[in-house]
Short mmCIF file of C-alpha atoms and ligand atoms in Angstrom, two decimals:
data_model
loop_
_atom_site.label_atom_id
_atom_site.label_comp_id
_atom_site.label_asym_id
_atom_site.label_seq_id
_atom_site.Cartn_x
_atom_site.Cartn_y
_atom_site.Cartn_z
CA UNK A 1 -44.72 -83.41 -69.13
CA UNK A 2 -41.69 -84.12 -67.57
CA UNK A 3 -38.17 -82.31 -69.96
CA UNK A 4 -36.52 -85.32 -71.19
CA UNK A 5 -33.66 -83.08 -72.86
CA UNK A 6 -32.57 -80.74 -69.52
CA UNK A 7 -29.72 -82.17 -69.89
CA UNK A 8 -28.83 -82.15 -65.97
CA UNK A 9 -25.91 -84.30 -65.98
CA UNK A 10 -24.12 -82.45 -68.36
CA UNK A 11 -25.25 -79.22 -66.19
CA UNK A 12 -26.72 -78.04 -70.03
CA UNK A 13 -29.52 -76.07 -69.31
CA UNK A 14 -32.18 -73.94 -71.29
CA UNK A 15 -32.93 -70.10 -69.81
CA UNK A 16 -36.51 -70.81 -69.67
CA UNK A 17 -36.00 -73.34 -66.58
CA UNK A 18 -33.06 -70.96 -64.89
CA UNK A 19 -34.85 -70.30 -61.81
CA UNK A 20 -34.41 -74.08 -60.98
CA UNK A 21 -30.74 -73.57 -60.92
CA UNK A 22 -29.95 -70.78 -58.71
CA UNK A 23 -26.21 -70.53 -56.91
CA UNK A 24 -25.94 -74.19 -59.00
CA UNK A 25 -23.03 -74.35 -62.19
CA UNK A 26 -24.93 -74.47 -65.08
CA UNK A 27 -24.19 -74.69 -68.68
CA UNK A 28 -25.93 -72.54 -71.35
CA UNK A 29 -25.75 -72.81 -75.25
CA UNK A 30 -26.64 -70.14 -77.22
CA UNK A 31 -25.44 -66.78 -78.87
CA UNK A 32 -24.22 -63.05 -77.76
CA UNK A 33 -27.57 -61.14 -78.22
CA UNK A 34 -25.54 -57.73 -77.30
CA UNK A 35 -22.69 -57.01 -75.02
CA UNK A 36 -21.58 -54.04 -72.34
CA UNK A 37 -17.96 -53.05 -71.08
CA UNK A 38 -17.62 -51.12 -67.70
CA UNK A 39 -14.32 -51.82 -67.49
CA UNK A 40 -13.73 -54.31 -65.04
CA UNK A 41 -17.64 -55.94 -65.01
CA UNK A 42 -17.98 -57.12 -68.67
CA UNK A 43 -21.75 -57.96 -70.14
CA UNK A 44 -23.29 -60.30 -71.93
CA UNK A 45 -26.67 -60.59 -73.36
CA UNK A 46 -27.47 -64.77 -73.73
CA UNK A 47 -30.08 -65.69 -75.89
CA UNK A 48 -30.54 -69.63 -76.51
CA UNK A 49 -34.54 -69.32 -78.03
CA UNK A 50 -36.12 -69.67 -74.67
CA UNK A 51 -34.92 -66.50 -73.03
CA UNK A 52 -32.78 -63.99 -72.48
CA UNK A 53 -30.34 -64.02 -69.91
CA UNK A 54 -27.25 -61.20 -68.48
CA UNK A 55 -24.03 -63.39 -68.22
CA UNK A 56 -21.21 -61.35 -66.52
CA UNK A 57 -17.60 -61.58 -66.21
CA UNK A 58 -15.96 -60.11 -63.59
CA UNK A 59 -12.12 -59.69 -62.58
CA UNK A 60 -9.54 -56.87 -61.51
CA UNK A 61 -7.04 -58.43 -63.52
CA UNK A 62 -7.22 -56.37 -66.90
CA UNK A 63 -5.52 -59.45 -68.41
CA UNK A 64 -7.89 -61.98 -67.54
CA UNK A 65 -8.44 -64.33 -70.20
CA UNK A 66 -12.16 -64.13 -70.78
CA UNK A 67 -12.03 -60.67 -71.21
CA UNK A 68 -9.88 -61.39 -74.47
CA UNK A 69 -12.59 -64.20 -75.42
CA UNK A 70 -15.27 -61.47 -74.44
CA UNK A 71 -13.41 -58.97 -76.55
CA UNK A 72 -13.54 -61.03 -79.89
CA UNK A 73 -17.02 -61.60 -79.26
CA UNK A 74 -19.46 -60.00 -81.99
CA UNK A 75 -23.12 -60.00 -82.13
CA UNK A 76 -24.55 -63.36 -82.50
CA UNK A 77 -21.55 -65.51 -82.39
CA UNK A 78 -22.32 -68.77 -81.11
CA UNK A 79 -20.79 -69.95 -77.50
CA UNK A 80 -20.65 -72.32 -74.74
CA UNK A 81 -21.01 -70.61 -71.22
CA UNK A 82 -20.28 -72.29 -67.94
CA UNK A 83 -20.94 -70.26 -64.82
CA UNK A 84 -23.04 -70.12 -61.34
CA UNK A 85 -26.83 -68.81 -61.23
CA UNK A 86 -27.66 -65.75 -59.50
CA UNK A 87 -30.61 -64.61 -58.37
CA UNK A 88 -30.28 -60.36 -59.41
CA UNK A 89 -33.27 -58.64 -58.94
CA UNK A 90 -31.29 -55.66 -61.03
CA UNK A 91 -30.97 -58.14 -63.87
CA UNK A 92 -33.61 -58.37 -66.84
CA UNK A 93 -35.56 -61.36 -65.91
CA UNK A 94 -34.58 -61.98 -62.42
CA UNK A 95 -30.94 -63.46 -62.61
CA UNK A 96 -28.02 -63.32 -63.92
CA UNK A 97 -25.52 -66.05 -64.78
CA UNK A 98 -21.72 -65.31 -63.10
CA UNK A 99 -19.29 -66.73 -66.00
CA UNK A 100 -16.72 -68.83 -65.10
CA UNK A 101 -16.15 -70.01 -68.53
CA UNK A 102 -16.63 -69.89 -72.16
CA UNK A 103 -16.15 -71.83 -75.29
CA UNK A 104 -16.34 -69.70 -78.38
CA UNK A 105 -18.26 -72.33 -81.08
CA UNK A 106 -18.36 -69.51 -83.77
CA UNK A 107 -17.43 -65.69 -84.16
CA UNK A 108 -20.04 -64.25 -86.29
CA UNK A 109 -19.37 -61.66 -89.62
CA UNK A 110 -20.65 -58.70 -89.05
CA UNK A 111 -24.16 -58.89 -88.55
CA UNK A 112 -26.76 -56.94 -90.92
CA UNK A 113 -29.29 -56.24 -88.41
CA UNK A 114 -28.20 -54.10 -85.62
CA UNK A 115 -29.91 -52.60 -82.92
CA UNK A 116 -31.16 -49.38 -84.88
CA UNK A 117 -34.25 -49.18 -87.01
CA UNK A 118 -34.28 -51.15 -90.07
CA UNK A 119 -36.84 -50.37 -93.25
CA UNK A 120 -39.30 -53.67 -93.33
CA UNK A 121 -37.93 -54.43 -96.87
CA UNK A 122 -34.42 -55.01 -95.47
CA UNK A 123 -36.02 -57.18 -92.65
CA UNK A 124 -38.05 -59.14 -94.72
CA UNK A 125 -34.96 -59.64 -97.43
CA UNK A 126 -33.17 -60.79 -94.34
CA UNK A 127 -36.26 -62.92 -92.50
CA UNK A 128 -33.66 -65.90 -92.12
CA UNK A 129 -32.48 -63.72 -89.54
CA UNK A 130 -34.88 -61.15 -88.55
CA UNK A 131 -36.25 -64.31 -86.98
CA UNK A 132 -33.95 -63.86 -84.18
CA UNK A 133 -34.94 -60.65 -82.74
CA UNK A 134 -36.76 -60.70 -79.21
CA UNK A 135 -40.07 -60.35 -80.54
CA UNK A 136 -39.46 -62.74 -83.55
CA UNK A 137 -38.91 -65.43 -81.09
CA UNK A 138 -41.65 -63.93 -78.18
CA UNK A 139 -44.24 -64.13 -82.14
CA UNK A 140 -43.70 -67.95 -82.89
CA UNK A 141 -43.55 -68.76 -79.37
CA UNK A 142 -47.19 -67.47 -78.95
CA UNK A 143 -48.00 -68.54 -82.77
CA UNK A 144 -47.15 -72.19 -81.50
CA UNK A 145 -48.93 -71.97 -78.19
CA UNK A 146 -51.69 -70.80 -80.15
CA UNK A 147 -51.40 -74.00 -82.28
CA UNK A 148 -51.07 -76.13 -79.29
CA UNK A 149 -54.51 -74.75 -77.79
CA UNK A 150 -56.64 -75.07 -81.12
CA UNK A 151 -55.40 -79.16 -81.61
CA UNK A 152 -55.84 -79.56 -77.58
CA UNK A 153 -59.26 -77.73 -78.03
CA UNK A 154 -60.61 -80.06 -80.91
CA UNK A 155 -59.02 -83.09 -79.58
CA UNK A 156 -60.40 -82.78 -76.46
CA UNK A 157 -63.84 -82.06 -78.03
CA UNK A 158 -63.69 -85.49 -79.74
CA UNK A 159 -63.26 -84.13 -83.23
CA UNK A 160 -60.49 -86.19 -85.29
CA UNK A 161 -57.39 -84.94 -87.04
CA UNK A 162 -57.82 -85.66 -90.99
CA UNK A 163 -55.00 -84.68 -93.31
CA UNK A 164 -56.35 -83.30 -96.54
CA UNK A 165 -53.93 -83.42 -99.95
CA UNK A 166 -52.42 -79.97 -100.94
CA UNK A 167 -51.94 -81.05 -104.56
CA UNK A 168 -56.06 -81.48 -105.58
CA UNK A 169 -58.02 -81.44 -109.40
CA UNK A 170 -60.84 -79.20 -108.19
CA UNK A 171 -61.12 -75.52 -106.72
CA UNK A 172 -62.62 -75.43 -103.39
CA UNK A 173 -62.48 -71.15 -102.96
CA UNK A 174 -63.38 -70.07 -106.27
CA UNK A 175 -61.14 -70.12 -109.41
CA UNK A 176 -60.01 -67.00 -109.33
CA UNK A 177 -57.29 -67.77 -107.12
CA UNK A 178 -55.73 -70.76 -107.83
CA UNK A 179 -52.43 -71.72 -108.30
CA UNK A 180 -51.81 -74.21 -111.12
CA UNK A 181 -49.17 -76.82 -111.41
CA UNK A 182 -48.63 -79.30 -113.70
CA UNK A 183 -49.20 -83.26 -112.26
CA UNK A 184 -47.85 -85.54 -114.74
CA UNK A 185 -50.14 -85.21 -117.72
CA UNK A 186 -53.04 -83.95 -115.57
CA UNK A 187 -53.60 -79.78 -114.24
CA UNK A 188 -53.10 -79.34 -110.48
CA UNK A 189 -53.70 -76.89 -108.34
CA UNK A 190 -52.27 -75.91 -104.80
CA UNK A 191 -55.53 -76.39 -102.29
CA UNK A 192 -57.13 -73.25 -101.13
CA UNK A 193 -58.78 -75.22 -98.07
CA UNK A 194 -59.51 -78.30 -97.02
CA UNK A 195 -63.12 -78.65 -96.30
CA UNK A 196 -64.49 -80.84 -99.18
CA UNK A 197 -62.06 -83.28 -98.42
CA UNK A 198 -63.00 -82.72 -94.60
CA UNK A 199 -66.54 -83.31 -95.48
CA UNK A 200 -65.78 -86.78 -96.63
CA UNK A 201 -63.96 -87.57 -93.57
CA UNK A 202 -66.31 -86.54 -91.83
CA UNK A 203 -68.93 -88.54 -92.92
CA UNK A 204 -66.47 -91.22 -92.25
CA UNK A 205 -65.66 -90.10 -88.56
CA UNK A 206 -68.51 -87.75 -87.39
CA UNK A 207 -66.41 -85.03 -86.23
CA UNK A 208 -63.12 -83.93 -88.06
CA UNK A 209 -60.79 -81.11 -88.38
CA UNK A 210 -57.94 -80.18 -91.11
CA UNK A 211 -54.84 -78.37 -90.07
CA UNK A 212 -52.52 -77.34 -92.71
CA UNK A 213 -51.35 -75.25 -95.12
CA UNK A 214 -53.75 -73.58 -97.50
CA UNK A 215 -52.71 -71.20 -100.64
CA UNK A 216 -54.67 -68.44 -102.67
CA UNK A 217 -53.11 -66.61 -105.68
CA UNK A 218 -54.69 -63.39 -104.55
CA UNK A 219 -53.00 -60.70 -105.80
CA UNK A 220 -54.23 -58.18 -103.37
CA UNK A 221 -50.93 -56.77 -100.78
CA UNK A 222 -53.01 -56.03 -97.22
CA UNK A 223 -52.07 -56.38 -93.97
CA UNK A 224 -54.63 -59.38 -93.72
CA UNK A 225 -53.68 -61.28 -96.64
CA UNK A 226 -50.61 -64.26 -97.37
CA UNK A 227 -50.55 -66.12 -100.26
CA UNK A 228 -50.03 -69.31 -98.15
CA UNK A 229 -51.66 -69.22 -95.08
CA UNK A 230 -52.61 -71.96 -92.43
CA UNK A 231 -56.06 -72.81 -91.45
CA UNK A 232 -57.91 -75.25 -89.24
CA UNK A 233 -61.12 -76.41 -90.55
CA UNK A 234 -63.65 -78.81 -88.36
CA UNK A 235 -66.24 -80.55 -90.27
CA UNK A 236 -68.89 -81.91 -88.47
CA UNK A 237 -71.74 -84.19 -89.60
CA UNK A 238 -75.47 -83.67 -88.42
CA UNK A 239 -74.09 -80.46 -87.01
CA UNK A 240 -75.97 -76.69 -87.90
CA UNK A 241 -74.87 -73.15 -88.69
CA UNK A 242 -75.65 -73.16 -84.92
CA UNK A 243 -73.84 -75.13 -83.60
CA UNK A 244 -70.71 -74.48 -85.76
CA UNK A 245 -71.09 -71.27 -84.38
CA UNK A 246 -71.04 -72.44 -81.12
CA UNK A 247 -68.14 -73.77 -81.71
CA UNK A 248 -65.72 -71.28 -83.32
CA UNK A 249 -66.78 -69.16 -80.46
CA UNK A 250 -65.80 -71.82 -77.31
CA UNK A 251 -62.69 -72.37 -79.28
CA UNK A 252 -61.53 -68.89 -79.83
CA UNK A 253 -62.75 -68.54 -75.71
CA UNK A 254 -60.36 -71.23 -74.93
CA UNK A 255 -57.16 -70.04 -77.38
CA UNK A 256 -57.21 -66.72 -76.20
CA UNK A 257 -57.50 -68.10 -72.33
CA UNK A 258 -54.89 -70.70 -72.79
CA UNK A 259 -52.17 -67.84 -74.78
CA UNK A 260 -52.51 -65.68 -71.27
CA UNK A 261 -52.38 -68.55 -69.35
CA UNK A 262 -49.03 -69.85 -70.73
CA UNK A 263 -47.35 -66.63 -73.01
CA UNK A 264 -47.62 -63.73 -70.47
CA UNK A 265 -43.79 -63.01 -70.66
CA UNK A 266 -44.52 -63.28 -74.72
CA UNK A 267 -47.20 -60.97 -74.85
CA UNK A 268 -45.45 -58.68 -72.41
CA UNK A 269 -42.01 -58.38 -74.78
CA UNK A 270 -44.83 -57.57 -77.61
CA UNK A 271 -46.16 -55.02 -75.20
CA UNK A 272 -49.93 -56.20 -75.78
CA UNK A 273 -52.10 -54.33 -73.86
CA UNK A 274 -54.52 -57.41 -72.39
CA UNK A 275 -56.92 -55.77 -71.57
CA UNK A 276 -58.89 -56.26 -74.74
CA UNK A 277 -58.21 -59.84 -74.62
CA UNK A 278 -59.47 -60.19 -71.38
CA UNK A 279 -62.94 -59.65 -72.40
CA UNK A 280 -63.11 -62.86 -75.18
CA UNK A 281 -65.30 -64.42 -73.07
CA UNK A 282 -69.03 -66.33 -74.89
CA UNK A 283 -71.16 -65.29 -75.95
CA UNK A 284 -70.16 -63.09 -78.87
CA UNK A 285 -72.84 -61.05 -80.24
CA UNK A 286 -74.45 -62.08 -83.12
CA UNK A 287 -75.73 -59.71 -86.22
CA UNK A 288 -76.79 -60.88 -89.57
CA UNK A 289 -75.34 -59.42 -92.73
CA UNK A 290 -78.57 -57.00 -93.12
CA UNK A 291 -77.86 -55.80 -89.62
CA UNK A 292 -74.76 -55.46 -90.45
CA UNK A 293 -75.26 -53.13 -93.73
CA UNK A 294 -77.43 -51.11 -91.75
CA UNK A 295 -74.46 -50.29 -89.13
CA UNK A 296 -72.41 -49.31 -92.38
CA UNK A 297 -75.05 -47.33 -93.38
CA UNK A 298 -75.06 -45.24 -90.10
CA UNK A 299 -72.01 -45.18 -89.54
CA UNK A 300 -71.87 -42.70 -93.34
CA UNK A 301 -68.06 -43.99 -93.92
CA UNK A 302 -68.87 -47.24 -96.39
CA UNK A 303 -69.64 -46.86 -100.16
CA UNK A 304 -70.49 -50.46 -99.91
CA UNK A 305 -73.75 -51.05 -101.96
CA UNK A 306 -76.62 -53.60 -100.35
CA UNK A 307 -75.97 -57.20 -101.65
CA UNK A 308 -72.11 -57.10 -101.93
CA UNK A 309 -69.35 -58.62 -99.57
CA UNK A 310 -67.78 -56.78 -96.89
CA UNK A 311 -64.76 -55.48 -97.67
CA UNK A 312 -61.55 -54.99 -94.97
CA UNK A 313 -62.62 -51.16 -93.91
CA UNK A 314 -66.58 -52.38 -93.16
CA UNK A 315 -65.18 -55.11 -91.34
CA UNK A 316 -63.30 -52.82 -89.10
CA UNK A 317 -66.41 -50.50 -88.66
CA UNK A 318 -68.71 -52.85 -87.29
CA UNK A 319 -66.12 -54.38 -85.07
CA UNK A 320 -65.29 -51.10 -83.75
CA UNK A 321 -69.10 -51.23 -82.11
CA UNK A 322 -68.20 -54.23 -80.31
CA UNK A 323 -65.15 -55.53 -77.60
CA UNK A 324 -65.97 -59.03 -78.64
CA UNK A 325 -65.28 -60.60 -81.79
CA UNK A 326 -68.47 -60.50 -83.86
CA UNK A 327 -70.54 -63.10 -85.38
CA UNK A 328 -72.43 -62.22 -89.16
CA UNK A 329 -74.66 -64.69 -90.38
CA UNK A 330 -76.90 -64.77 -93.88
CA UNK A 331 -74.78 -63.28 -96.22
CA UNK A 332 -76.92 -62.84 -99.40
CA UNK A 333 -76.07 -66.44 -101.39
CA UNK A 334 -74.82 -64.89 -104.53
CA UNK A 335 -71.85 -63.48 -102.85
CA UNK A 336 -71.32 -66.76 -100.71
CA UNK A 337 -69.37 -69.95 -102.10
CA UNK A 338 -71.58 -72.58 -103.95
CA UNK A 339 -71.25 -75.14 -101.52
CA UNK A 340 -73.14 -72.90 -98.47
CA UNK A 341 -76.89 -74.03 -97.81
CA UNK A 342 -79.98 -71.85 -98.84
CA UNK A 343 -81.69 -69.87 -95.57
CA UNK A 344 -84.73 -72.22 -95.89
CA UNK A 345 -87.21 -68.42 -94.53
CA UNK A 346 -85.59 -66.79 -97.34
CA UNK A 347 -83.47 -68.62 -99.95
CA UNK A 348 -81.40 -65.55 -100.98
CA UNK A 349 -79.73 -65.78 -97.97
CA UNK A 350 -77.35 -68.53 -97.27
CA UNK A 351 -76.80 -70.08 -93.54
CA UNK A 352 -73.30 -68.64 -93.48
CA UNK A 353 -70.68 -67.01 -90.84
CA UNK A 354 -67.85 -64.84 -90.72
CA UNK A 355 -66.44 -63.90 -87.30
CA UNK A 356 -65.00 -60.41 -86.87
CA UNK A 357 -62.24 -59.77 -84.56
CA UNK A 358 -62.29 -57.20 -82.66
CA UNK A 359 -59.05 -53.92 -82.70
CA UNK A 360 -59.70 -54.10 -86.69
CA UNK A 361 -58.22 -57.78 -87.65
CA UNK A 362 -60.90 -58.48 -89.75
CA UNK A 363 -62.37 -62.10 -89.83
CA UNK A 364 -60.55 -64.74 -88.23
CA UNK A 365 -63.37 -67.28 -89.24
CA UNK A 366 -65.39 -68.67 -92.35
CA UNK A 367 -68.42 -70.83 -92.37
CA UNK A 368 -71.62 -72.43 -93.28
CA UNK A 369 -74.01 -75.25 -92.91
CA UNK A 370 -73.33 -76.94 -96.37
CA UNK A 371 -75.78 -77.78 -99.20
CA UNK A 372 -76.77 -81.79 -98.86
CA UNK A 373 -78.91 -82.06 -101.21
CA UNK A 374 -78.03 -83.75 -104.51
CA UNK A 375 -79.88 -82.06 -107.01
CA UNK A 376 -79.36 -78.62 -105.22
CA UNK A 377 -75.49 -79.26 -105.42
CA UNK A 378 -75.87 -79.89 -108.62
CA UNK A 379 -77.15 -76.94 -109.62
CA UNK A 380 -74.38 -74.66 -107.61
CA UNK A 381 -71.73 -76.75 -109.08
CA UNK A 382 -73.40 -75.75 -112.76
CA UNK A 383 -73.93 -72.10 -112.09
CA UNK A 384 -70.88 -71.53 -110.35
CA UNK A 385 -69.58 -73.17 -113.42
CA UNK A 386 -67.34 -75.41 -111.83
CA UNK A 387 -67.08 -79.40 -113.44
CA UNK A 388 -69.31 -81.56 -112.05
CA UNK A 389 -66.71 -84.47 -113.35
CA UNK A 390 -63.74 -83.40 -111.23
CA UNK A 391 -67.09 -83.19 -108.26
CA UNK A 392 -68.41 -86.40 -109.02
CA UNK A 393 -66.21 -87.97 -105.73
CA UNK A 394 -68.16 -84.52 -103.57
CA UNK A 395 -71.38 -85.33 -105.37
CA UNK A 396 -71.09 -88.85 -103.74
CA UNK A 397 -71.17 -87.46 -100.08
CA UNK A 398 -74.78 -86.50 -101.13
CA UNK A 399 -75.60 -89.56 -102.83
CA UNK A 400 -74.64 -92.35 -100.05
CA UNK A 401 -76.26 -91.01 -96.75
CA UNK A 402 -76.58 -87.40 -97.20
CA UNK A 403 -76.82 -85.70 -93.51
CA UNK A 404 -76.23 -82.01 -92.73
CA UNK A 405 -73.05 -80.88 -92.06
CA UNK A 406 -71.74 -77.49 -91.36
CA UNK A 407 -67.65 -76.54 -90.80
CA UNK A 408 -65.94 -73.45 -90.88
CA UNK A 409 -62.38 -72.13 -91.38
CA UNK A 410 -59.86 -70.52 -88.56
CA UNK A 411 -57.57 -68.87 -89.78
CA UNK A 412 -54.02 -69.21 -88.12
CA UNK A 413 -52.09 -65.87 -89.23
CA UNK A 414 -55.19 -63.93 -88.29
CA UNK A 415 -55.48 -65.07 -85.34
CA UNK A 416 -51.97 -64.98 -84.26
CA UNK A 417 -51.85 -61.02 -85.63
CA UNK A 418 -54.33 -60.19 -83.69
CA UNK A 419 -53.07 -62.13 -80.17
CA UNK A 420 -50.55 -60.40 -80.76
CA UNK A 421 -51.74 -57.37 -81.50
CA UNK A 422 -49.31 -57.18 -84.87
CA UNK A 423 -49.32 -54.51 -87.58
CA UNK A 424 -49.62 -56.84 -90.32
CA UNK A 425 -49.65 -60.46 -90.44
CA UNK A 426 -46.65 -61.18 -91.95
CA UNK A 427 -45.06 -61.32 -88.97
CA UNK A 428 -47.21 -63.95 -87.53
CA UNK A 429 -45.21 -66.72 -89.59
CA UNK A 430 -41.85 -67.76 -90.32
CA UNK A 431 -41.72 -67.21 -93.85
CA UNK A 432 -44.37 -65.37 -94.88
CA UNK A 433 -45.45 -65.96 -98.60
CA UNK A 434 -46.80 -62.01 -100.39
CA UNK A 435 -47.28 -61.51 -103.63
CA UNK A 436 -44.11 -61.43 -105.36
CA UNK A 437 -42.55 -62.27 -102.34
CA UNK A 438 -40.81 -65.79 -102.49
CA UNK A 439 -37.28 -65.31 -100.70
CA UNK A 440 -36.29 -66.53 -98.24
O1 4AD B 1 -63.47 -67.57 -95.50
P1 4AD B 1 -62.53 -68.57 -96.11
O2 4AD B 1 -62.10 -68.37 -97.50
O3 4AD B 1 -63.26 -69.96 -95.91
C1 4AD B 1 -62.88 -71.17 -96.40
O4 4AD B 1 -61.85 -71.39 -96.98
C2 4AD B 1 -63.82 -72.26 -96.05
N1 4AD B 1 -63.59 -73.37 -96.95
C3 4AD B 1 -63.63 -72.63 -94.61
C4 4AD B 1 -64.53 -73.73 -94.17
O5 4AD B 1 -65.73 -73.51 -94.05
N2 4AD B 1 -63.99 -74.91 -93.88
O6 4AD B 1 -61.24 -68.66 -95.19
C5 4AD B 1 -61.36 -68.98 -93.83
C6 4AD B 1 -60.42 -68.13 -93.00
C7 4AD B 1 -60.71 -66.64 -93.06
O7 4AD B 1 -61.73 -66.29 -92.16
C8 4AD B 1 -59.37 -66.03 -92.69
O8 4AD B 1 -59.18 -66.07 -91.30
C9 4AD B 1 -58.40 -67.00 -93.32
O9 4AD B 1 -59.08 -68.22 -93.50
N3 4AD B 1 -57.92 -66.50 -94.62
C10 4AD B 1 -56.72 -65.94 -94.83
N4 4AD B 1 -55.70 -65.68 -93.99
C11 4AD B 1 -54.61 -65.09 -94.49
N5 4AD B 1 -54.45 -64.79 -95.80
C12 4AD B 1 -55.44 -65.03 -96.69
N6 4AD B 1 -55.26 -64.73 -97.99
C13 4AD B 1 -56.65 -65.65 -96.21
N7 4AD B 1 -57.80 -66.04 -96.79
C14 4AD B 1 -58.56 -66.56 -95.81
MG1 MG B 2 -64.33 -65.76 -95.85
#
């Protein structure tokens, strides 16, 4: 798509597009990411959100007038630079921008984070900020390419955007992690995900897909875990645990392909070896949950007992055995949410997925084939002793031209954390919600 907003006749420019402009006058708007002296060659670092740029002053009169400007200049005060394009192999990024002039729009206070090491409980006090570090800005701009590649991905797979509410009457995830408001006279609570809704529009549409945020009162403090966290969720009608399978794996193919196609100079100021990534090609291997207990059990280093859920370290040993990201299917039922479908060879197991990523990120992905039959559903919604009044609109689905339908869940932070090959995801978001962690 053509940049409607280069402005190039007011010579306003953005440092992502500077090799378009060399030995041209160009104007950049931005703020003083760092500066250098050597005395008569003055420094400054440019950073405008796309880039990072060396702007230079140069004179051998020590009276010239943008060395006083430069002078007054602290770290991220905001400016207006005019000056010529240079192509400088010896500058970071391949040029260099020769000042000729420069309107000061503010001088910053004295700016809490410097260059030295800060604690992670003074950056995250100071997120508003923190944000505008190098690999801040190199994180969202890969967390939004990433974004860009999962809505191109379904769209172009014919599957239909459907917005699901936030504010619902019924738990979706359980109960044990809601978050309760009040709506008018009626309880509320924040959705965990949007899949029930998604089945309904999907039996409206065929093939659908929720993108928003999602919210669990978990009070567990991991490097996987936010309390709000994104997720994209396709529903698909007539489709099976197959082929929802299928199709977690082509899309996570694709994402990965389309983040090193477009955020190379990203991933290289996050120093992500890409190696690993390289290798996300289909198919990913596929192990069901007993095959997957029986790797635990080898492996001697999980206390996990036979018929319980994975937990974060078992996840991490059975994707060390792999380079791919790793498909388990059949989870035992019990463990499983109430909506899943019954294993129809063995009942106890439900026709479930998680997928695994690989370098220990733990499961990017959540799915099943869900239950379609009435009476069946019925019976989950009782055991799992959940109100089949506030289901009565999800009981529907299976009374007016039941079909099966299977969906999963991508989750966004996950994904992004382990792109980018992050410590812990709550750098993979703006502002990341933790528990009792609500500012900024
Ligand atoms: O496995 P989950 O809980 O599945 C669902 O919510 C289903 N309703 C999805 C569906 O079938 N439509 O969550 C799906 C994914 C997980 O695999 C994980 O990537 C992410 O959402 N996720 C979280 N990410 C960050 N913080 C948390 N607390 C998360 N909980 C789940
Ligand atoms: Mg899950």
């Amino acid at each position: 798509m053509k940049k409607n907003y280069n402005f190039k006749m007011k010579n306003w420019i953005y440092i992502e597009d500077i090799s378009q402009y060399v030995e041209q006058e160009v104007i950049i708007k931005g703020w003083v990411y760092n500066k250098r002296d050597s005395g008569r060659v003055k420094f400054i670092i440019l950073r405008d959100g796309t880039g990072i740029l060396q702007a230079m002053i140069w004179s051998k009169d020590p009276d010239f007038h943008l060395f006083k400007i430069f002078n007054e200049l602290t770290q991220e005060s905001s400016l207006v630079v005019k000056g010529k394009v240079k192509k400088d192999d010896r500058a970071p990024g391949g040029f260099e921008l020769e000042i000729s002039d420069i309107n000061t729009v503010q001088i910053a206070e004295e700016y809490p984070i410097s260059k030295k090491d800060h604690g992670v409980a003074f950056l995250m006090e100071n997120r508003h900020l923190w944000l505008r570090s190098t690999k801040q800005v190199a994180i969202l701009r890969i967390r939004a390419a990433i974004i860009k590649a999962i809505r191109d991905f379904m769209d172009g797979q014919g599957f239909i955007l459907t917005d699901p509410p936030i504010l619902t009457a019924n738990a979706a995830e359980g109960t044990t992690t809601l978050f309760e408001t009040s709506y008018f006279d009626e309880k509320a609570y924040l959705s965990q995900s949007g899949q029930l809704y998604a089945e309904a529009t999907a039996l409206a549409l065929g093939k659908v897909y929720t993108f928003g945020p999602t919210f669990r009162a978990e009070k567990s403090k991991t490097r996987r875990h936010l309390i709000e966290f994104w997720m994209m969720e396709p529903e698909w009608a007539y489709a099976e645990l197959d082929d929802a399978i299928q199709l977690a794996q082509d899309l996570l193919v694709y994402v990965v392909e389309k983040t090193l196609e477009t955020r190379m100079p990203e991933l290289e100021i996050l120093e992500r070896d890409i190696k690993p990534l390289n290798k996300i090609k289909s198919p990913f291997p596929r192990i069901t949950y007993d095959e997957a207990f029986n790797i635990l059990k080898k492996s001697g280093k999980s206390q996990t007992p036979y018929g319980e859920d994975l937990g974060a370290t078992d996840e991490t040993i059975i994707s060390e055995q792999f380079e791919k990201p790793v498909v388990i299917t059949h989870y035992p039922a019990s463990i499983k949410s109430f909506y899943m479908q019954p294993d129809k060879e063995d009942p106890e197991k439900a026709l479930c997925m998680d997928i695994i990523a690989p370098e220990g990120y733990g499961e990017l992905v959540g799915g099943s084939q869900r239950v379609h039959d009435y009476e069946l559903l019925m019976r989950r919604i009782e055991t799992h002793k959940l109100s089949p009044e506030v289901f009565k609109w999800y009981l529907d689905l299976r009374r007016f031209g039941s079909v099966p339908h299977s969906g999963f869940g991508l989750g966004l932070e996950r994904t992004v954390a382990w792109i980018c090959h992050l410590t812990h995801i709550r750098e993979s978001i703006p502002f990341p919600r933790m528990l009792y962690n609500l500012y900024p």
